[in-house]
XYZ file of C-alpha atoms in Angstrom:
524
model
C 146.007 -91.074 -25.942
C 147.075 -87.847 -24.215
C 147.586 -84.656 -26.209
C 150.020 -81.989 -25.070
C 148.825 -78.391 -25.141
C 149.572 -75.207 -23.280
C 147.269 -74.294 -20.382
C 144.917 -71.448 -21.304
C 144.900 -68.593 -18.766
C 142.976 -65.371 -19.244
C 145.768 -62.870 -18.661
C 143.816 -59.924 -17.172
C 142.150 -62.152 -14.591
C 145.393 -63.845 -13.686
C 147.120 -60.514 -13.079
C 144.228 -59.104 -11.093
C 143.965 -62.056 -8.733
C 147.577 -63.030 -8.161
C 147.659 -60.903 -5.016
C 144.544 -62.626 -3.623
C 145.912 -66.159 -3.336
C 149.119 -66.586 -1.445
C 151.226 -69.712 -0.830
C 152.993 -70.196 2.503
C 155.516 -72.929 3.112
C 155.003 -74.648 6.424
C 157.029 -76.790 8.786
C 156.870 -80.082 10.638
C 155.013 -80.448 13.931
C 154.523 -83.161 16.526
C 151.008 -84.696 16.579
C 149.163 -85.352 19.831
C 149.351 -89.124 19.377
C 151.180 -91.632 17.156
C 151.128 -95.403 17.546
C 154.639 -96.672 18.097
C 154.506 -99.095 15.149
C 153.623 -96.291 12.693
C 157.224 -95.041 12.619
C 156.353 -91.323 12.412
C 158.052 -88.651 14.520
C 156.333 -85.598 13.065
C 153.713 -84.496 10.558
C 154.921 -82.566 7.517
C 152.584 -79.738 6.521
C 154.498 -78.818 3.396
C 152.272 -76.101 1.923
C 149.484 -73.702 2.917
C 147.533 -71.825 0.235
C 145.559 -68.825 1.524
C 143.013 -66.506 -0.053
C 143.715 -63.107 1.482
C 140.403 -61.691 0.210
C 138.131 -61.051 3.181
C 135.307 -63.460 4.011
C 135.387 -66.025 1.223
C 135.345 -69.798 1.528
C 138.504 -70.365 -0.465
C 139.193 -74.086 -0.481
C 135.600 -74.975 0.306
C 136.067 -77.834 -2.171
C 139.359 -79.550 -3.011
C 139.266 -81.739 -6.115
C 142.109 -84.193 -6.895
C 142.655 -84.148 -10.656
C 145.349 -86.690 -11.351
C 148.037 -85.423 -13.734
C 146.589 -82.701 -15.990
C 149.878 -81.298 -17.302
C 151.607 -84.628 -18.003
C 154.603 -84.045 -15.741
C 154.103 -87.199 -13.691
C 152.903 -85.344 -10.566
C 149.285 -85.005 -9.441
C 147.406 -81.683 -9.582
C 144.477 -80.190 -7.621
C 141.616 -77.736 -8.103
C 140.582 -75.422 -5.241
C 137.262 -73.583 -5.286
C 136.358 -70.168 -3.917
C 132.818 -69.546 -2.692
C 132.315 -65.795 -2.312
C 128.609 -65.567 -1.300
C 127.822 -63.061 -4.049
C 127.655 -65.724 -6.756
C 129.757 -63.555 -9.084
C 133.145 -64.718 -7.819
C 132.591 -68.460 -7.358
C 135.745 -69.374 -9.202
C 138.110 -72.324 -9.122
C 141.894 -72.393 -9.341
C 144.168 -75.046 -10.796
C 147.430 -75.786 -8.963
C 150.027 -78.005 -10.576
C 151.843 -80.360 -8.236
C 155.621 -80.220 -8.068
C 158.688 -81.279 -6.148
C 158.066 -79.098 -4.293
C 154.817 -77.427 -5.488
C 155.043 -73.637 -5.653
C 151.473 -72.925 -4.495
C 150.869 -70.367 -7.289
C 147.761 -71.107 -9.320
C 148.262 -72.082 -12.955
C 144.757 -71.480 -14.323
C 141.513 -69.866 -13.182
C 137.994 -70.959 -14.126
C 135.201 -68.419 -13.734
C 131.824 -69.221 -12.128
C 132.775 -72.815 -11.433
C 130.688 -73.478 -8.337
C 132.044 -75.393 -5.338
C 129.671 -78.406 -5.573
C 131.922 -80.429 -7.851
C 134.125 -83.478 -8.113
C 136.223 -85.431 -10.581
C 133.884 -87.985 -12.177
C 136.252 -90.102 -14.253
C 137.536 -89.841 -17.813
C 134.214 -89.322 -19.623
C 135.605 -88.504 -23.064
C 138.419 -91.082 -22.870
C 141.233 -88.607 -23.524
C 143.410 -89.627 -20.570
C 142.359 -86.809 -18.208
C 139.865 -86.784 -15.340
C 136.751 -84.688 -16.044
C 134.661 -82.534 -13.695
C 131.023 -82.738 -12.670
C 129.653 -79.434 -11.331
C 126.228 -78.493 -9.931
C 125.625 -74.784 -10.572
C 123.067 -72.630 -8.714
C 120.606 -70.990 -8.774
C 119.023 -73.557 -11.122
C 121.292 -76.447 -9.993
C 121.907 -77.830 -13.464
C 124.538 -80.553 -13.606
C 127.450 -79.623 -15.883
C 130.264 -81.756 -17.241
C 133.585 -80.068 -18.027
C 136.119 -82.152 -19.946
C 139.355 -81.856 -17.983
C 142.949 -81.514 -19.065
C 145.043 -78.751 -20.636
C 142.177 -77.404 -22.785
C 139.511 -77.110 -20.083
C 137.781 -73.733 -20.019
C 134.783 -72.040 -18.360
C 132.194 -73.472 -20.773
C 130.418 -76.721 -19.930
C 130.791 -79.546 -22.451
C 127.562 -81.245 -21.367
C 124.556 -80.074 -19.324
C 122.000 -82.375 -17.725
C 118.838 -81.435 -15.856
C 118.333 -79.964 -12.399
C 119.861 -82.120 -9.648
C 120.650 -81.763 -5.972
C 122.932 -84.626 -5.010
C 126.527 -84.295 -3.981
C 128.626 -85.028 -7.040
C 129.739 -88.649 -7.027
C 133.487 -89.233 -7.065
C 133.480 -91.512 -10.082
C 131.322 -92.591 -12.979
C 131.242 -96.309 -13.784
C 129.876 -98.865 -16.233
C 127.130 -100.162 -13.954
C 125.321 -102.317 -16.527
C 128.392 -103.668 -18.373
C 127.341 -102.147 -21.712
C 130.705 -100.489 -22.394
C 129.539 -96.953 -21.525
C 130.022 -94.991 -18.320
C 126.996 -94.045 -16.213
C 126.586 -91.431 -13.483
C 123.759 -91.336 -10.885
C 122.216 -88.063 -9.643
C 119.288 -87.332 -7.321
C 116.388 -85.356 -8.702
C 115.081 -83.321 -5.793
C 116.502 -81.439 -2.803
C 114.191 -83.417 -0.504
C 115.197 -86.760 -1.965
C 113.622 -89.319 -4.257
C 114.047 -90.418 -7.862
C 117.706 -91.099 -8.526
C 118.376 -90.819 -12.252
C 121.236 -92.722 -13.858
C 122.610 -91.259 -17.088
C 124.724 -92.800 -19.803
C 127.273 -89.994 -19.783
C 129.663 -91.019 -22.561
C 130.494 -88.273 -25.025
C 127.699 -88.020 -27.582
C 125.056 -89.612 -25.348
C 121.788 -87.795 -24.821
C 120.531 -86.305 -21.556
C 117.641 -88.724 -21.008
C 118.080 -90.941 -17.955
C 118.882 -94.565 -18.764
C 117.533 -95.765 -15.399
C 115.277 -94.165 -12.771
C 115.064 -95.387 -9.165
C 111.660 -94.096 -7.928
C 112.320 -93.940 -4.178
C 110.711 -90.956 -2.424
C 112.359 -91.375 0.996
C 113.613 -88.182 2.609
C 116.992 -87.130 1.235
C 117.209 -90.315 -0.846
C 120.126 -89.908 -3.219
C 121.728 -86.851 -1.631
C 124.748 -89.092 -1.072
C 125.844 -91.779 -3.510
C 128.941 -93.921 -3.890
C 130.269 -96.416 -6.438
C 132.687 -99.314 -6.079
C 132.636 -103.146 -6.256
C 131.450 -104.219 -2.789
C 130.346 -107.768 -3.535
C 133.580 -108.684 -5.314
C 132.085 -109.917 -8.597
C 134.158 -107.616 -10.801
C 131.351 -105.148 -11.583
C 130.964 -101.702 -9.948
C 128.020 -101.321 -7.563
C 125.932 -98.303 -6.530
C 125.201 -97.302 -2.909
C 122.435 -94.752 -2.237
C 121.712 -93.225 1.178
C 118.467 -91.891 2.653
C 118.837 -89.939 5.894
C 116.875 -87.469 8.033
C 113.860 -89.809 8.095
C 111.873 -89.955 11.309
C 112.186 -93.687 11.823
C 114.514 -95.844 9.756
C 117.348 -94.463 7.651
C 119.243 -96.673 5.270
C 121.854 -97.238 2.606
C 120.689 -99.333 -0.359
C 123.103 -101.243 -2.591
C 122.412 -101.931 -6.279
C 124.828 -104.535 -7.621
C 126.267 -103.853 -11.055
C 126.636 -106.196 -14.005
C 124.721 -107.253 -17.133
C 121.595 -107.755 -14.986
C 121.759 -104.342 -13.297
C 118.319 -102.978 -12.380
C 116.679 -100.457 -10.057
C 115.712 -102.944 -7.337
C 117.994 -102.855 -4.294
C 119.991 -106.048 -3.750
C 121.075 -105.276 -0.204
C 120.189 -102.725 2.478
C 121.663 -101.520 5.775
C 119.173 -99.862 8.136
C 119.886 -97.554 11.066
C 117.816 -95.345 13.349
C 120.357 -92.503 13.389
C 118.990 -89.479 11.479
C 122.493 -88.904 10.076
C 123.131 -92.471 8.930
C 124.416 -92.286 5.368
C 125.108 -88.552 5.415
C 128.689 -89.575 4.704
C 129.460 -92.429 2.302
C 133.125 -93.060 1.567
C 134.367 -95.934 -0.630
C 137.567 -97.152 1.046
C 138.996 -99.605 -1.433
C 140.256 -102.816 0.177
C 140.746 -101.184 3.578
C 141.248 -104.400 5.570
C 143.249 -106.256 2.896
C 140.831 -109.182 2.524
C 140.417 -108.890 -1.249
C 137.139 -106.911 -1.172
C 136.347 -103.221 -1.234
C 134.833 -101.616 1.862
C 132.734 -98.541 2.758
C 132.602 -95.979 5.571
C 129.072 -94.941 6.614
C 128.515 -92.022 8.999
C 126.178 -92.108 11.949
C 124.803 -89.121 13.857
C 125.572 -87.659 17.262
C 125.925 -90.390 19.919
C 125.695 -93.037 17.166
C 128.342 -95.338 15.675
C 130.405 -94.171 12.731
C 132.398 -96.828 11.009
C 133.440 -99.274 8.315
C 131.469 -102.106 6.715
C 133.554 -104.774 4.994
C 132.523 -105.802 1.492
C 132.434 -109.279 -0.029
C 129.978 -111.965 -1.188
C 128.840 -112.409 2.422
C 128.584 -108.664 3.188
C 126.156 -108.090 6.057
C 124.604 -105.152 7.934
C 126.940 -105.367 10.958
C 129.545 -102.636 11.390
C 133.003 -104.243 11.262
C 135.140 -101.351 12.545
C 133.655 -98.617 14.714
C 135.963 -95.632 14.375
C 133.988 -93.412 16.752
C 130.833 -92.954 18.774
C 130.636 -89.226 19.244
C 129.294 -88.104 22.617
C 128.755 -84.473 21.663
C 125.949 -82.870 19.694
C 127.516 -83.295 16.274
C 129.118 -86.236 14.412
C 132.512 -86.004 12.664
C 132.530 -83.332 9.971
C 134.145 -85.040 6.974
C 136.030 -88.162 5.927
C 137.887 -89.408 2.873
C 139.890 -92.338 1.612
C 143.135 -90.410 1.149
C 145.002 -93.031 -0.838
C 148.050 -94.811 0.583
C 149.633 -92.082 2.712
C 152.123 -94.376 4.457
C 153.136 -96.222 1.272
C 152.498 -99.730 2.605
C 150.187 -100.839 -0.212
C 146.871 -100.343 1.608
C 144.349 -97.466 1.345
C 144.007 -95.205 4.383
C 141.189 -93.223 6.013
C 141.232 -89.718 7.505
C 138.233 -88.203 9.277
C 137.942 -84.748 10.830
C 135.892 -83.002 13.501
C 135.656 -79.274 12.832
C 134.136 -78.154 16.154
C 137.213 -79.286 18.082
C 139.646 -79.005 15.159
C 140.719 -82.666 15.071
C 142.270 -84.973 12.463
C 142.146 -88.771 12.934
C 144.239 -91.043 10.680
C 143.431 -94.751 10.278
C 145.997 -96.741 8.309
C 144.503 -99.595 6.308
C 145.883 -103.108 6.220
C 145.430 -106.590 7.716
C 145.671 -105.287 11.309
C 143.304 -102.321 10.984
C 141.199 -101.742 14.097
C 139.012 -99.127 15.778
C 141.852 -97.004 17.189
C 143.477 -94.120 15.272
C 147.107 -94.527 14.243
C 147.838 -90.789 14.193
C 145.839 -87.973 15.795
C 146.312 -84.220 16.101
C 144.379 -81.073 16.998
C 144.468 -77.619 15.462
C 146.432 -76.486 18.517
C 149.286 -78.782 17.401
C 149.469 -77.072 13.997
C 151.688 -73.957 13.666
C 149.791 -70.697 13.164
C 146.166 -69.734 13.849
C 143.551 -72.259 12.709
C 139.771 -71.838 12.573
C 137.091 -74.113 11.103
C 139.931 -76.611 10.947
C 138.794 -79.899 9.429
C 135.695 -78.657 7.609
C 136.879 -80.801 4.695
C 139.574 -83.421 4.143
C 140.587 -84.773 0.727
C 143.204 -87.094 -0.624
C 145.134 -85.245 -3.363
C 147.376 -87.966 -4.749
C 151.111 -87.316 -4.896
C 150.960 -83.497 -4.946
C 154.531 -82.888 -3.754
C 156.163 -85.354 -6.153
C 157.888 -87.581 -3.597
C 156.150 -90.787 -4.698
C 153.758 -91.008 -1.716
C 150.114 -89.884 -1.534
C 149.277 -86.638 0.281
C 146.074 -85.074 1.663
C 144.599 -81.616 2.251
C 142.584 -80.158 5.167
C 140.427 -77.031 4.966
C 141.076 -74.274 7.495
C 140.765 -70.525 7.782
C 142.144 -67.603 9.771
C 139.872 -64.952 11.226
C 140.012 -61.465 12.656
C 136.836 -60.150 14.232
C 133.971 -60.639 11.779
C 136.267 -61.250 8.792
C 138.076 -64.400 7.785
C 140.258 -65.753 5.010
C 140.109 -69.304 3.731
C 143.085 -71.628 3.374
C 144.000 -75.203 2.514
C 146.762 -77.043 4.386
C 148.622 -79.802 2.532
C 150.097 -82.735 4.480
C 152.739 -85.106 3.147
C 152.456 -88.850 3.283
C 155.403 -90.822 4.585
C 157.217 -93.908 3.387
C 156.815 -96.761 5.863
C 159.048 -98.983 3.729
C 161.944 -96.533 4.156
C 161.881 -96.678 7.960
C 164.614 -99.039 9.148
C 164.552 -100.328 12.714
C 167.964 -100.802 14.390
C 169.052 -104.430 14.528
C 169.504 -104.239 18.299
C 165.900 -103.218 18.989
C 164.287 -105.446 21.644
C 161.466 -107.720 20.513
C 158.120 -105.934 20.876
C 155.410 -108.353 22.002
C 151.675 -107.706 21.675
C 149.549 -107.020 24.753
C 147.179 -109.829 23.746
C 146.713 -112.379 20.985
C 146.830 -110.922 17.478
C 145.636 -112.634 14.292
C 146.860 -111.203 10.992
C 145.110 -111.280 7.628
C 146.073 -114.313 5.574
C 148.172 -113.898 2.446
C 147.659 -114.197 -0.398
C 143.946 -113.435 -0.234
C 142.034 -114.446 -2.324
C 144.146 -117.573 -2.751
C 144.538 -120.828 -4.684
C 145.691 -123.405 -3.738
C 147.216 -122.396 -0.362
C 147.535 -119.426 1.976
C 149.651 -118.423 4.992
C 148.166 -117.352 8.329
C 150.262 -115.462 10.892
C 149.475 -114.829 14.562
C 151.252 -113.286 17.533
C 151.181 -114.308 21.204
C 152.157 -112.172 24.223
C 153.408 -115.216 26.210
C 153.369 -119.016 26.091
C 149.838 -120.341 25.979
C 147.619 -123.155 24.738
C 145.963 -122.213 21.463
C 143.951 -123.669 18.589
C 143.759 -122.352 15.040
C 140.826 -123.748 13.047
C 139.126 -123.081 9.699
C 135.305 -122.788 9.553
C 132.810 -122.437 6.720
C 130.108 -119.750 6.494
C 127.734 -121.983 8.497
C 130.174 -122.025 11.406
C 131.108 -125.680 10.890
C 134.728 -126.613 11.503
C 136.480 -127.540 8.250
C 140.007 -128.205 9.469
C 142.144 -127.862 12.578
C 145.442 -126.252 11.605
C 147.182 -125.901 14.981
C 146.564 -127.156 18.499
C 148.987 -127.035 21.399
C 151.314 -124.850 23.483
C 153.175 -122.061 21.709
C 155.628 -119.473 23.013
C 155.553 -115.680 22.779
C 156.135 -114.055 19.399
C 155.153 -114.555 15.765
C 153.946 -117.926 14.426
C 152.786 -119.127 11.000
C 150.440 -121.783 9.679
C 149.474 -122.822 6.146
C 146.111 -123.968 4.857
C 146.094 -125.873 1.568
C 142.338 -125.632 0.944
C 141.515 -129.135 2.166
C 139.280 -130.427 4.961
C 140.257 -132.642 7.892
C 140.169 -135.718 5.630
C 142.426 -134.136 3.025
C 139.659 -133.529 0.476
C 139.727 -130.252 -1.478
C 136.956 -127.877 -0.387
C 134.832 -125.731 -2.694
C 135.520 -122.122 -3.622
C 134.025 -119.586 -1.261
C 134.378 -117.574 1.940
C 135.944 -119.260 4.965
C 136.832 -118.065 8.449
C 139.929 -118.865 10.472
C 139.732 -118.590 14.257
C 142.522 -118.313 16.823
C 141.337 -119.395 20.293
C 142.861 -119.518 23.782
C 141.211 -120.505 27.017
C 139.794 -116.988 27.471
C 139.927 -115.184 24.123
C 139.328 -115.775 20.451
C 139.652 -113.739 17.273
C 138.691 -114.608 13.689
C 139.106 -113.274 10.144
C 137.651 -113.956 6.700
C 139.458 -115.375 3.683
C 138.434 -116.296 0.138
C 139.357 -119.454 -1.774
C 139.015 -119.037 -5.551
C 139.518 -121.906 -7.983
């Protein structure tokens, strides 16, 4: 149940700092590149919030909060890192239609290593996890209208990035949160963090690999209905890895699955993507280092260590700077990915869905954005529906500089509604450049599913279903088909008409020269 209270603001502080944080309302601009099928003419930067105090990292961390003031619009928290340690404050901004960009509450000495970690005390509001120097104790602040500067729970000294969500890993009814013990890695401790629980770790993973546990992520990758834990170890001399610990009643500290990589940066970024490719399973983005692949691994019962979508291989001396699953910013029902590269001031947007591939759908540089931009893309975060138009938005860190001084800022970008874009009836038919196989729907399915494919011209094709061993189960289509969109249906039977067992299957579209395949899941 949610309780309605007035936000508590310390009046003297609010008056003293109002002149330091300034909102600016921005305008649309044309990005460097947009795929024609995206239906976007311009990018809407609807708000810029600047800290006009010299040389502070205002906006160093952006935390999406959900709806803290119960007005139906999402809110955000922006941190200020001021180097001195005495002005590391955070500022609450209520969303609105439009948002006014004036902060609604200030929290003193709330350090910038923080994130929303779920609703720990079950009051309907997201709560904060904060790691506070110089001792790096992990603090929990219960969020909502009554949040103040005092921690509600304090655990021991920890050095991991704060995970984006707690979860019931062992299916005991209580939420757990994992944290790494040491700045050099090793010993991930998992705490039962429900209100009233003690501060003794419930589980300890005793891995001493370099930087083990500095990055962690939680979601259900194997599709069994229980949240799973991913833990990265990077900066090792030889093999770096991400280990997966599958959740459920039998949860333990022995890794169930592992992806290895020789890149020293592999796992430095872990981003749960939700069901990015619309196959019924949640996926994960794992960062590689300079000159190494950086991309998406699809989840599922048959999850393997092969990268499924390579979003970049950077040829410079530094990999992309940050990435986040920013929600559904084009309102088509699928989660989307944005990654940034600060050194060149770039933003790359990948729209999720059945046709997701390795090419960005929207791309722009800081030179496309109105006004001076510096350190553009140091951080990107999805912020929910901050402008109240019903579509998810996202924020990008930037700053302006003059000589040796700079001021921090956060730019807010509006999502757009793909479903509201109407194509004229007299538009010519747009044909693909090559064969295109769409994700089946529904997926998972029982008893039947529809498969769509597109052809650029008339050609001989076959469409077959295979099992996980590569054996052909059924031939759905064989023959000559013209250009355009075609559909086939599979009813879950083999070539003899017998019903097949539940499980993962593959459907493959083949021509004389090319073939493409996708996964699907039959559940009975």
